[in-house]
CSV table of C-alpha atoms in Angstrom, one decimal:
chain,number,residue,atom,x,y,z
W,1,MET,CA,0.1,0.0,0.0
W,2,LEU,CA,2.7,2.4,0.9
W,3,ALA,CA,4.6,1.5,-2.3
W,4,ASN,CA,1.4,2.3,-4.3
W,5,ALA,CA,1.0,5.6,-2.7
W,6,LEU,CA,4.3,6.5,-4.5
W,7,LEU,CA,4.0,4.7,-7.7
W,8,CYS,CA,0.2,4.6,-8.6
W,9,PRO,CA,-1.3,6.9,-11.1
W,10,ASP,CA,-2.6,10.3,-10.1
W,11,LEU,CA,-5.6,9.8,-8.0
W,12,GLN,CA,-6.8,13.3,-8.5
W,13,SER,CA,-8.1,12.3,-12.0
W,14,VAL,CA,-10.7,9.8,-10.4
W,15,SER,CA,-13.5,10.4,-8.1
W,16,SER,CA,-12.7,10.5,-4.4
W,17,THR,CA,-15.7,8.3,-3.6
W,18,TYR,CA,-17.4,5.1,-4.6
W,19,LYS,CA,-21.0,6.5,-4.7
W,20,GLU,CA,-21.7,5.2,-8.2
W,21,VAL,CA,-20.5,1.7,-7.8
W,22,THR,CA,-21.7,-1.4,-5.8
W,23,PHE,CA,-19.2,-4.1,-4.8
W,24,TYR,CA,-20.6,-7.6,-4.5
W,25,PHE,CA,-18.5,-9.7,-2.2
W,26,ASP,CA,-17.6,-13.4,-2.8
W,27,THR,CA,-18.6,-16.2,-0.3
W,28,PRO,CA,-15.1,-16.4,1.3
W,29,LEU,CA,-15.0,-12.7,2.1
W,30,LEU,CA,-18.5,-13.0,3.7
W,31,VAL,CA,-17.1,-16.0,5.7
W,32,GLN,CA,-14.2,-13.9,6.9
W,33,TYR,CA,-16.5,-11.0,7.7
W,34,LEU,CA,-18.6,-13.2,10.0
W,35,GLY,CA,-15.4,-14.2,11.9
W,36,LEU,CA,-15.4,-17.8,10.7
W,37,GLU,CA,-11.7,-17.9,9.6
W,38,GLY,CA,-10.3,-16.1,12.6
W,39,VAL,CA,-10.1,-12.7,14.2
W,40,GLU,CA,-7.2,-11.4,12.0
W,41,LYS,CA,-9.1,-11.9,8.7
W,42,GLN,CA,-12.3,-10.7,10.2
W,43,GLN,CA,-10.7,-7.4,11.3
W,44,SER,CA,-9.0,-6.9,8.0
W,45,CYS,CA,-12.3,-7.6,6.1
W,46,ASN,CA,-14.3,-5.3,8.5
W,47,ASP,CA,-11.9,-2.5,8.0
W,48,LEU,CA,-12.3,-2.8,4.2
W,49,VAL,CA,-16.1,-2.7,4.3
W,50,ALA,CA,-16.1,0.2,6.7
W,51,LEU,CA,-13.7,2.2,4.5
W,52,VAL,CA,-15.7,1.4,1.3
W,53,GLN,CA,-18.9,2.5,3.0
W,54,ARG,CA,-17.3,5.7,4.4
W,55,LEU,CA,-16.4,6.5,0.7
W,56,ASP,CA,-20.1,6.2,-0.2
W,57,GLY,CA,-19.7,2.9,-1.8
W,58,LYS,CA,-22.2,0.1,-1.4
W,59,VAL,CA,-21.3,-3.5,-0.4
W,60,SER,CA,-23.7,-6.2,-1.2
W,61,PHE,CA,-23.8,-9.8,-2.3
W,62,PHE,CA,-25.9,-11.9,-4.7
W,63,THR,CA,-28.7,-14.2,-3.6
W,64,HIS,CA,-26.8,-17.1,-5.1
W,65,THR,CA,-23.8,-16.1,-3.0
W,66,ARG,CA,-26.1,-16.2,-0.1
W,67,ASP,CA,-27.0,-19.9,-0.9
W,68,GLU,CA,-23.4,-20.7,-1.1
W,69,LEU,CA,-22.5,-19.0,2.2
W,70,LEU,CA,-25.3,-21.0,4.0
W,71,ASN,CA,-24.0,-24.2,2.4
W,72,VAL,CA,-20.4,-23.6,3.6
W,73,ILE,CA,-21.4,-22.9,7.1
W,74,ASN,CA,-23.9,-25.7,7.4
W,75,GLY,CA,-21.5,-28.1,5.7
W,76,ALA,CA,-18.8,-27.1,8.3
W,77,ALA,CA,-21.4,-27.8,11.1
W,78,GLU,CA,-22.0,-31.2,9.7
W,79,TYR,CA,-18.5,-32.3,9.6
W,80,ILE,CA,-16.9,-30.4,12.6
W,81,ASP,CA,-16.9,-33.5,14.8
W,82,SER,CA,-15.8,-35.9,12.0
W,83,PRO,CA,-12.2,-36.9,11.2
W,84,LYS,CA,-13.1,-36.2,7.5
W,85,GLY,CA,-13.8,-32.6,8.3
W,86,ARG,CA,-11.4,-30.2,6.7
W,87,GLY,CA,-11.2,-26.6,5.6
W,88,ALA,CA,-10.6,-23.1,7.0
W,89,VAL,CA,-13.9,-22.8,8.8
W,90,ILE,CA,-13.7,-26.2,10.4
W,91,PHE,CA,-10.1,-25.6,11.5
W,92,GLU,CA,-10.9,-22.3,13.1
W,93,ALA,CA,-14.1,-23.7,14.7
W,94,ARG,CA,-12.0,-26.5,16.3
W,95,ARG,CA,-9.4,-24.0,17.4
W,96,ALA,CA,-11.9,-21.6,19.0
W,97,GLY,CA,-14.1,-24.3,20.5
W,98,THR,CA,-17.0,-23.6,18.4
W,99,SER,CA,-19.6,-26.3,18.5
W,100,ARG,CA,-21.9,-27.7,15.9
W,101,SER,CA,-24.9,-25.9,17.4
W,102,ASP,CA,-23.0,-22.6,17.2
W,103,LEU,CA,-22.3,-23.0,13.6
W,104,VAL,CA,-26.0,-23.8,12.9
W,105,LEU,CA,-27.0,-20.7,14.8
W,106,THR,CA,-24.5,-18.7,12.7
W,107,ALA,CA,-26.0,-19.9,9.6
W,108,GLN,CA,-29.4,-19.0,10.7
W,109,ASN,CA,-28.5,-15.4,11.6
W,110,ALA,CA,-25.8,-14.8,8.8
W,111,VAL,CA,-27.9,-12.8,6.5
W,112,GLU,CA,-29.5,-10.6,9.2
W,113,LYS,CA,-26.1,-9.9,10.7
W,114,LEU,CA,-24.7,-8.9,7.4
W,115,ALA,CA,-27.7,-6.7,6.7
W,116,ALA,CA,-27.2,-4.9,10.1
W,117,SER,CA,-23.7,-3.8,8.9
W,118,GLY,CA,-25.3,-2.5,5.6
W,119,ILE,CA,-24.3,-5.5,3.6
W,120,GLU,CA,-27.6,-6.7,2.0
W,121,ALA,CA,-28.5,-9.4,-0.5
W,122,HIS,CA,-29.2,-8.3,-4.0
W,123,PRO,CA,-31.3,-10.6,-6.3
W,124,THR,CA,-29.3,-12.4,-8.8
W,125,PRO,CA,-30.1,-10.8,-12.3
W,126,GLY,CA,-32.0,-13.0,-14.7
W,127,TYR,CA,-30.6,-14.1,-18.0
W,128,ILE,CA,-30.6,-11.4,-20.7
W,129,HIS,CA,-29.5,-12.6,-24.1
W,130,GLU,CA,-28.1,-9.2,-24.9
W,131,PHE,CA,-25.6,-9.4,-22.0
W,132,GLN,CA,-25.1,-13.1,-21.8
W,133,ILE,CA,-21.5,-14.4,-21.7
W,134,GLU,CA,-20.1,-17.6,-23.3
W,135,GLU,CA,-20.3,-19.7,-20.2
W,136,THR,CA,-18.5,-22.7,-21.6
W,137,THR,CA,-15.5,-20.5,-22.7
W,138,PHE,CA,-15.3,-18.9,-19.3
W,139,SER,CA,-15.6,-22.2,-17.5
W,140,ASP,CA,-12.5,-23.4,-19.5
W,141,ALA,CA,-10.7,-20.3,-18.5
W,142,LEU,CA,-11.5,-20.9,-14.9
W,143,ASN,CA,-10.4,-24.5,-15.0
W,144,ASP,CA,-7.0,-23.3,-16.2
W,145,GLU,CA,-6.6,-21.0,-13.1
W,146,VAL,CA,-8.6,-22.5,-10.3
W,147,ASN,CA,-8.7,-26.1,-8.9
W,148,TYR,CA,-12.3,-26.7,-7.9
W,149,TYR,CA,-13.0,-29.5,-5.3
W,150,ASN,CA,-16.7,-28.7,-5.5
W,151,PRO,CA,-18.2,-28.3,-9.0
W,152,ASN,CA,-20.9,-26.1,-7.6
W,153,ALA,CA,-18.3,-23.4,-6.6
W,154,ARG,CA,-17.4,-23.0,-10.4
W,155,GLU,CA,-21.2,-22.6,-11.3
W,156,TYR,CA,-21.5,-19.9,-8.6
W,157,ASP,CA,-18.4,-18.1,-9.9
W,158,ILE,CA,-19.8,-18.1,-13.5
W,159,ASN,CA,-23.1,-16.9,-12.3
W,160,SER,CA,-21.4,-14.0,-10.4
W,161,VAL,CA,-19.4,-12.8,-13.5
W,162,ARG,CA,-22.5,-13.2,-15.7
W,163,SER,CA,-24.5,-11.1,-13.2
W,164,ILE,CA,-21.9,-8.2,-13.2
W,165,TYR,CA,-22.2,-8.0,-17.0
W,166,VAL,CA,-26.0,-7.8,-16.8
W,167,LEU,CA,-25.8,-5.1,-14.2
W,168,ARG,CA,-23.4,-2.9,-16.2
W,169,LYS,CA,-26.0,-3.1,-19.0
W,170,GLY,CA,-23.6,-2.6,-21.9
W,171,THR,CA,-21.6,0.3,-20.4
W,172,CYS,CA,-17.8,0.5,-20.9
W,173,PRO,CA,-16.4,2.0,-17.7
W,174,HIS,CA,-12.8,3.3,-17.7
W,175,THR,CA,-12.5,3.4,-14.0
W,176,VAL,CA,-13.7,1.3,-10.9
W,177,GLU,CA,-15.5,4.4,-9.7
W,178,LYS,CA,-17.7,4.4,-12.8
W,179,ALA,CA,-18.2,0.7,-13.1
W,180,LYS,CA,-21.7,0.4,-11.6
W,181,ALA,CA,-21.0,-3.1,-10.4
W,182,VAL,CA,-17.9,-5.1,-9.5
W,183,PHE,CA,-17.4,-8.5,-7.9
W,184,VAL,CA,-14.8,-8.7,-5.2
W,185,THR,CA,-13.0,-12.0,-4.2
W,186,ASN,CA,-9.9,-13.2,-2.5
W,187,ASN,CA,-9.3,-15.9,-5.1
W,188,THR,CA,-6.5,-14.5,-7.3
W,189,GLY,CA,-7.0,-17.3,-9.9
W,190,PHE,CA,-10.7,-16.4,-10.3
W,191,SER,CA,-9.8,-12.8,-10.7
W,192,LYS,CA,-7.1,-13.5,-13.3
W,193,ALA,CA,-9.4,-15.9,-15.4
W,194,ALA,CA,-12.3,-13.0,-15.3
W,195,TYR,CA,-9.6,-10.5,-16.4
W,196,GLU,CA,-8.2,-12.5,-19.3
W,197,TYR,CA,-11.8,-13.5,-20.5
W,198,GLY,CA,-12.9,-9.8,-20.1
W,199,LYS,CA,-10.2,-8.4,-22.4
W,200,LYS,CA,-12.1,-9.8,-25.3
W,201,ILE,CA,-15.3,-7.9,-24.3
W,202,GLU,CA,-15.5,-4.2,-24.6
W,203,GLN,CA,-17.6,-3.8,-21.4
W,204,SER,CA,-14.8,-5.2,-19.3
W,205,ARG,CA,-11.7,-4.3,-21.3
W,206,GLU,CA,-10.7,-1.4,-19.0
W,207,VAL,CA,-12.3,-2.5,-15.7
W,208,SER,CA,-12.5,-6.1,-15.0
W,209,THR,CA,-15.9,-7.6,-13.7
W,210,VAL,CA,-13.8,-9.2,-10.9
W,211,ILE,CA,-11.0,-7.6,-8.6
W,212,THR,CA,-9.4,-8.9,-5.6
W,213,ASP,CA,-10.0,-7.6,-2.1
W,214,PHE,CA,-6.4,-6.6,-1.8
W,215,SER,CA,-6.8,-4.4,-5.0
W,216,LEU,CA,-9.8,-2.8,-3.6
W,217,ALA,CA,-8.2,-2.3,-0.2
W,218,ASN,CA,-5.2,-0.5,-2.0
W,219,THR,CA,-7.3,1.9,-4.0
W,220,ALA,CA,-9.8,2.6,-1.2
W,221,TRP,CA,-7.0,3.4,1.4
W,222,LEU,CA,-5.2,5.7,-1.0
W,223,LYS,CA,-8.4,7.8,-1.2
W,224,ALA,CA,-8.5,8.3,2.6
W,225,PRO,CA,-5.3,6.8,4.3
W,226,GLN,CA,-5.9,8.6,7.6
W,227,GLY,CA,-9.6,7.4,7.5
W,228,ALA,CA,-8.4,3.8,7.9
W,229,PRO,CA,-4.9,3.9,9.6
W,230,SER,CA,-5.3,0.3,10.7
W,231,LEU,CA,-6.0,-1.3,7.3
W,232,PRO,CA,-2.4,-1.8,6.1
W,233,ARG,CA,-1.3,-3.4,9.4
W,234,ARG,CA,-4.3,-5.7,9.6
W,235,GLU,CA,-3.9,-6.7,5.9
W,236,VAL,CA,-0.3,-7.8,6.7
W,237,LEU,CA,-1.5,-9.7,9.8
W,238,ALA,CA,-4.2,-11.5,7.8
W,239,PHE,CA,-1.6,-12.5,5.1
W,240,ALA,CA,0.9,-13.7,7.7
W,241,TYR,CA,-1.8,-15.6,9.6
W,242,ALA,CA,-2.9,-17.2,6.4
W,243,ALA,CA,0.7,-18.2,5.6
W,244,LEU,CA,0.8,-20.2,8.8
W,245,ARG,CA,-2.0,-22.5,7.6
W,246,PRO,CA,-1.4,-25.1,4.9
W,247,THR,CA,-3.1,-24.7,1.6
W,248,SER,CA,-6.0,-26.9,0.5
W,249,GLU,CA,-3.7,-28.7,-2.1
W,250,PHE,CA,-0.9,-29.3,0.6
W,251,TRP,CA,-3.4,-30.6,3.1
W,252,GLU,CA,-5.1,-32.9,0.6
W,253,LYS,CA,-1.7,-34.3,-0.2
W,254,PHE,CA,-0.9,-34.7,3.5
W,255,LEU,CA,-4.2,-36.6,4.2
W,256,ALA,CA,-3.6,-38.9,1.2
W,257,GLU,CA,-0.1,-39.7,2.5
W,258,ALA,CA,-1.6,-40.4,6.1
W,259,ASP,CA,-4.2,-42.7,4.5
W,260,LYS,CA,-1.3,-44.7,2.8
W,261,LEU,CA,0.6,-45.0,6.1
W,262,GLN,CA,-2.4,-46.5,7.8
W,263,LYS,CA,-3.1,-48.9,5.0
W,264,SER,CA,0.5,-50.1,4.9
W,265,GLY,CA,0.4,-50.6,8.8
W,266,THR,CA,3.0,-48.0,9.6
W,267,ILE,CA,0.7,-46.1,11.8
W,268,THR,CA,-2.3,-47.2,13.9
W,269,PRO,CA,-5.9,-46.2,13.4
W,270,ARG,CA,-5.6,-43.9,16.5
W,271,ASP,CA,-2.5,-42.2,15.1
W,272,HIS,CA,-4.3,-41.8,11.8
W,273,GLN,CA,-7.2,-40.0,13.7
W,274,ILE,CA,-4.8,-37.7,15.5
W,275,LEU,CA,-3.2,-36.7,12.2
W,276,ARG,CA,-6.5,-35.8,10.6
W,277,SER,CA,-8.1,-34.1,13.6
W,278,SER,CA,-5.5,-32.7,16.1
W,279,LEU,CA,-5.0,-28.9,15.8
W,280,HIS,CA,-1.3,-29.4,16.7
W,281,VAL,CA,-0.7,-31.4,13.6
W,282,GLN,CA,-1.1,-28.5,11.2
W,283,GLU,CA,1.2,-26.2,13.3
W,284,GLU,CA,4.0,-28.8,13.6
W,285,LEU,CA,3.6,-29.8,10.0
W,286,MET,CA,4.1,-26.3,8.8
W,287,LYS,CA,7.2,-25.8,11.1
W,288,LEU,CA,8.8,-28.9,9.6
W,289,THR,CA,7.9,-28.5,5.9
W,290,LEU,CA,7.3,-24.6,5.5
W,291,GLY,CA,4.3,-25.5,3.4
W,292,GLU,CA,6.5,-27.1,0.7
W,293,ASP,CA,5.0,-30.2,-1.0
W,294,ALA,CA,8.4,-31.5,-1.8
W,295,ALA,CA,9.1,-31.7,2.0
W,296,LEU,CA,5.9,-33.7,2.6
W,297,THR,CA,7.6,-37.2,3.1
W,298,GLU,CA,6.8,-40.3,5.3
W,299,GLU,CA,9.6,-39.2,7.7
W,300,LYS,CA,8.2,-35.7,8.1
W,301,ILE,CA,4.7,-37.2,8.7
W,302,THR,CA,6.0,-39.7,11.2
W,303,GLU,CA,8.1,-37.0,13.0
W,304,THR,CA,5.0,-34.7,13.1
W,305,LEU,CA,3.0,-37.5,14.7
W,306,ASN,CA,5.7,-38.3,17.2
W,307,ARG,CA,5.9,-34.6,18.2
W,308,VAL,CA,2.1,-34.3,18.6
W,309,VAL,CA,1.7,-37.5,20.6
W,310,SER,CA,4.6,-36.3,22.7
W,311,GLU,CA,3.0,-33.0,23.2
W,312,ILE,CA,-0.3,-34.6,24.2
W,313,LYS,CA,1.4,-36.8,26.8
W,314,LYS,CA,3.4,-34.1,28.6
W,315,GLU,CA,2.7,-33.9,32.3
W,316,ASP,CA,3.1,-30.2,32.3
W,317,SER,CA,0.6,-29.5,29.7
W,318,HIS,CA,-1.5,-27.6,32.2
W,319,LYS,CA,1.5,-25.1,32.9
W,320,LEU,CA,1.8,-24.7,29.2
W,321,ASP,CA,-1.8,-23.8,28.8
W,322,LEU,CA,-1.5,-21.3,31.6
W,323,SER,CA,1.5,-19.8,29.9
W,324,GLU,CA,-0.3,-19.6,26.5
W,325,LYS,CA,-3.3,-18.1,28.2
W,326,ALA,CA,-1.2,-15.4,29.8
W,327,ARG,CA,0.6,-14.7,26.6
W,328,GLY,CA,-2.7,-14.5,24.7
W,329,GLU,CA,-4.1,-12.1,27.3
W,330,ALA,CA,-1.1,-9.9,27.0
W,331,GLU,CA,-1.4,-9.8,23.3
W,332,ARG,CA,-5.1,-9.1,23.5
W,333,LYS,CA,-4.5,-6.1,25.8
W,334,PHE,CA,-1.8,-4.8,23.4
W,335,GLN,CA,-4.2,-5.2,20.4
W,336,ASP,CA,-7.1,-3.6,22.3
W,337,ALA,CA,-4.9,-0.5,23.1
W,338,LEU,CA,-3.7,-0.4,19.6
W,339,THR,CA,-7.2,-0.7,18.1
W,340,ARG,CA,-8.4,2.0,20.5
W,341,ASN,CA,-5.7,4.3,19.4
W,342,GLU,CA,-6.4,3.7,15.7
W,343,SER,CA,-10.1,4.1,16.2
W,344,ILE,CA,-9.6,7.6,17.8
W,345,LYS,CA,-7.3,8.5,14.8
W,346,GLU,CA,-10.1,7.4,12.5
W,347,LYS,CA,-12.8,9.3,14.2
W,348,ILE,CA,-10.6,12.4,14.3
W,349,TYR,CA,-10.0,12.2,10.6
W,350,TRP,CA,-13.7,11.8,9.6
W,351,ARG,CA,-14.8,14.6,12.0
W,352,CYS,CA,-12.2,17.0,10.6
W,353,ASP,CA,-13.0,15.9,7.1
W,354,LYS,CA,-16.6,16.8,7.7
W,355,THR,CA,-15.7,20.3,9.1
W,356,ALA,CA,-13.4,20.9,6.2
W,357,LYS,CA,-16.1,20.0,3.7
W,358,ARG,CA,-18.5,22.4,5.3
W,359,GLU,CA,-16.0,25.3,5.5
W,360,ALA,CA,-14.8,24.6,1.8
W,361,LEU,CA,-18.4,24.8,0.6
W,362,LEU,CA,-19.0,28.1,2.4
W,363,LEU,CA,-15.7,29.5,0.9
W,364,SER,CA,-16.8,28.3,-2.5
W,365,ILE,CA,-20.2,30.0,-2.2
W,366,LEU,CA,-18.6,33.2,-1.2
W,367,ILE,CA,-16.2,33.2,-4.1
W,368,TRP,CA,-19.1,32.7,-6.5
W,369,ILE,CA,-21.2,35.5,-4.8
W,370,SER,CA,-18.3,37.9,-5.1
W,371,GLN,CA,-17.7,37.0,-8.7
W,372,GLY,CA,-21.3,37.5,-9.5
W,373,ALA,CA,-21.5,40.8,-7.7
W,374,VAL,CA,-18.7,42.2,-9.8
W,375,ALA,CA,-20.3,40.9,-13.0
W,376,VAL,CA,-23.5,42.7,-12.0
W,377,VAL,CA,-21.9,46.0,-11.4
W,378,GLY,CA,-21.7,46.9,-15.1
W,379,VAL,CA,-25.4,46.2,-15.7
W,380,ILE,CA,-27.0,47.9,-12.8
W,381,LYS,CA,-27.3,51.6,-12.7
W,382,LEU,CA,-26.8,52.9,-9.1
W,383,THR,CA,-29.0,55.7,-8.0
W,384,ASN,CA,-26.8,56.6,-5.2
W,385,GLN,CA,-23.2,55.6,-5.8
W,386,SER,CA,-21.9,57.4,-2.7
W,387,GLU,CA,-23.7,54.8,-0.5
W,388,LEU,CA,-22.6,51.5,-2.3
W,389,GLY,CA,-19.7,52.7,-4.2
W,390,TRP,CA,-17.1,51.7,-1.6
W,391,ALA,CA,-18.8,48.3,-0.9
W,392,LEU,CA,-18.8,47.5,-4.7
W,393,LEU,CA,-15.1,48.7,-4.9
W,394,SER,CA,-14.1,46.4,-2.1
W,395,VAL,CA,-15.9,43.4,-3.6
W,396,ALA,CA,-14.2,44.2,-7.1
W,397,GLY,CA,-10.8,44.5,-5.4
W,398,VAL,CA,-11.2,41.2,-3.6
W,399,SER,CA,-12.4,39.4,-6.9
W,400,GLY,CA,-9.4,41.0,-8.6
W,401,LEU,CA,-7.0,39.6,-6.1
W,402,LEU,CA,-8.7,36.1,-6.3
W,403,ARG,CA,-8.3,36.3,-10.1
W,404,LEU,CA,-4.5,37.2,-9.9
W,405,ALA,CA,-4.0,34.4,-7.3
W,406,GLY,CA,-5.8,32.0,-9.6
W,407,THR,CA,-3.6,33.0,-12.6
W,408,PHE,CA,-0.4,32.6,-10.6
W,409,TRP,CA,-1.3,29.3,-8.8
W,410,ASP,CA,-3.7,27.9,-11.3
W,411,LEU,CA,-6.6,28.3,-8.9
W,412,LYS,CA,-10.0,28.1,-10.3
W,413,PRO,CA,-13.4,28.4,-8.4
W,414,LEU,CA,-14.2,24.8,-9.1
W,415,LYS,CA,-10.6,23.8,-7.7
W,416,VAL,CA,-10.8,25.9,-4.6
W,417,TYR,CA,-13.3,23.4,-2.9
W,418,SER,CA,-11.0,20.4,-3.1
W,419,LEU,CA,-7.8,22.1,-2.5
W,420,PHE,CA,-9.1,24.0,0.5
W,421,ARG,CA,-10.8,21.0,2.0
W,422,GLU,CA,-7.7,18.9,1.8
W,423,TRP,CA,-5.5,21.7,3.3
W,424,ARG,CA,-8.0,22.4,6.0
W,425,CYS,CA,-8.7,18.7,7.0
W,426,HIS,CA,-4.9,18.1,7.2
W,427,GLY,CA,-4.5,21.1,9.5
W,428,LEU,CA,-7.4,20.1,11.7
W,429,VAL,CA,-6.2,16.5,12.1
W,430,GLN,CA,-2.7,17.8,13.1
W,431,LYS,CA,-4.2,20.1,15.6
W,432,GLU,CA,-6.3,17.5,17.2
W,433,ASN,CA,-3.7,14.8,17.3
W,434,SER,CA,-1.2,17.3,18.9
W,435,ALA,CA,-3.8,18.2,21.5
W,436,LEU,CA,-4.3,14.6,22.4
W,437,GLY,CA,-0.6,13.7,22.2
W,438,ILE,CA,-1.1,11.2,19.5
W,439,ASP,CA,1.8,10.5,17.1
W,440,GLU,CA,0.8,10.6,13.5
């Protein structure tokens, strides 16, 4: 994000808000927003949604995405107590001690919880021949970029892209801010496939129908960096947290190797169950292999098993739990303090921005009034110049100075609003931060 602030194109040429576009979130992002993949990802996603909404953008999701979301949560609830259960939602539920009934309740309240945050379901558009895509061609493009374990997921993705084309209604936007509708995902393969397919179609040649949440976070943060000071840090934490977990492909390969070891008699059924369901297995496995497929050997799996079994049998496990609990409490207090500080900064920025907007609008109105008054002088015949002469002369003088300043600094009445607002907001933020002793 910081690199983009230096290297990205001039943002002054695009709108400072997203008031003309609706962002439709993919299922994994809604799962993260609901906190089903951990606190780190939830905080990052929450910050992104809040910033987009602050910039007058709308965040929504299609009704077919809603169906997929409920299937994911209910599926996790069904397999949470089974050794066959896998996936980020199940892993986090086991780590957090979430029960099957908790997940079922989450599924029942998911749509209402999202709506309470301003994220509402939008009916999936019907099929319109004029805006229909070649679904077979796009499906082939998806297969080249994404490995789908569930065939239904591919159909949901195709439906999402098709829906964006329908909502754009044949328009050809040149910027995201004018795109009307954009689908947001955390699947880079899906995003790339949509981009490559969209280059052949005029309506999506400049702005793809699908962008990543990281891309949206970049552009949104650059519009108001002080309005979301915690977003870059939480993005980094979310990526780091994700890096500590094995990928789906890696975990599938591990489970296949574990099955082979059991069938060959190398490990017992109990050992096999531990490998499939113990939370410590993933942590130890990532330490030993660093997530590399080539390092996933029988020796590494056996060593992982031995470490986990040894950990389970430790007599001082209670002390370890207390130590971990104390460390977690200390980290929580630190994060809470950091979050409060960043929340204060965020509130200061938006309050100062509101004040700056109001003052900039007043200044713009005064400038236009003075310009208009000078223009009227030549067409109104004054009956008593002695009473109004000095007032009109003063107005004319001020207007003349403004025109000279505008010529020298390239200031125009239409530019005064944005320039004064930015300058005034920066000054107000500095003043309030200084008064509260907050480092910028």
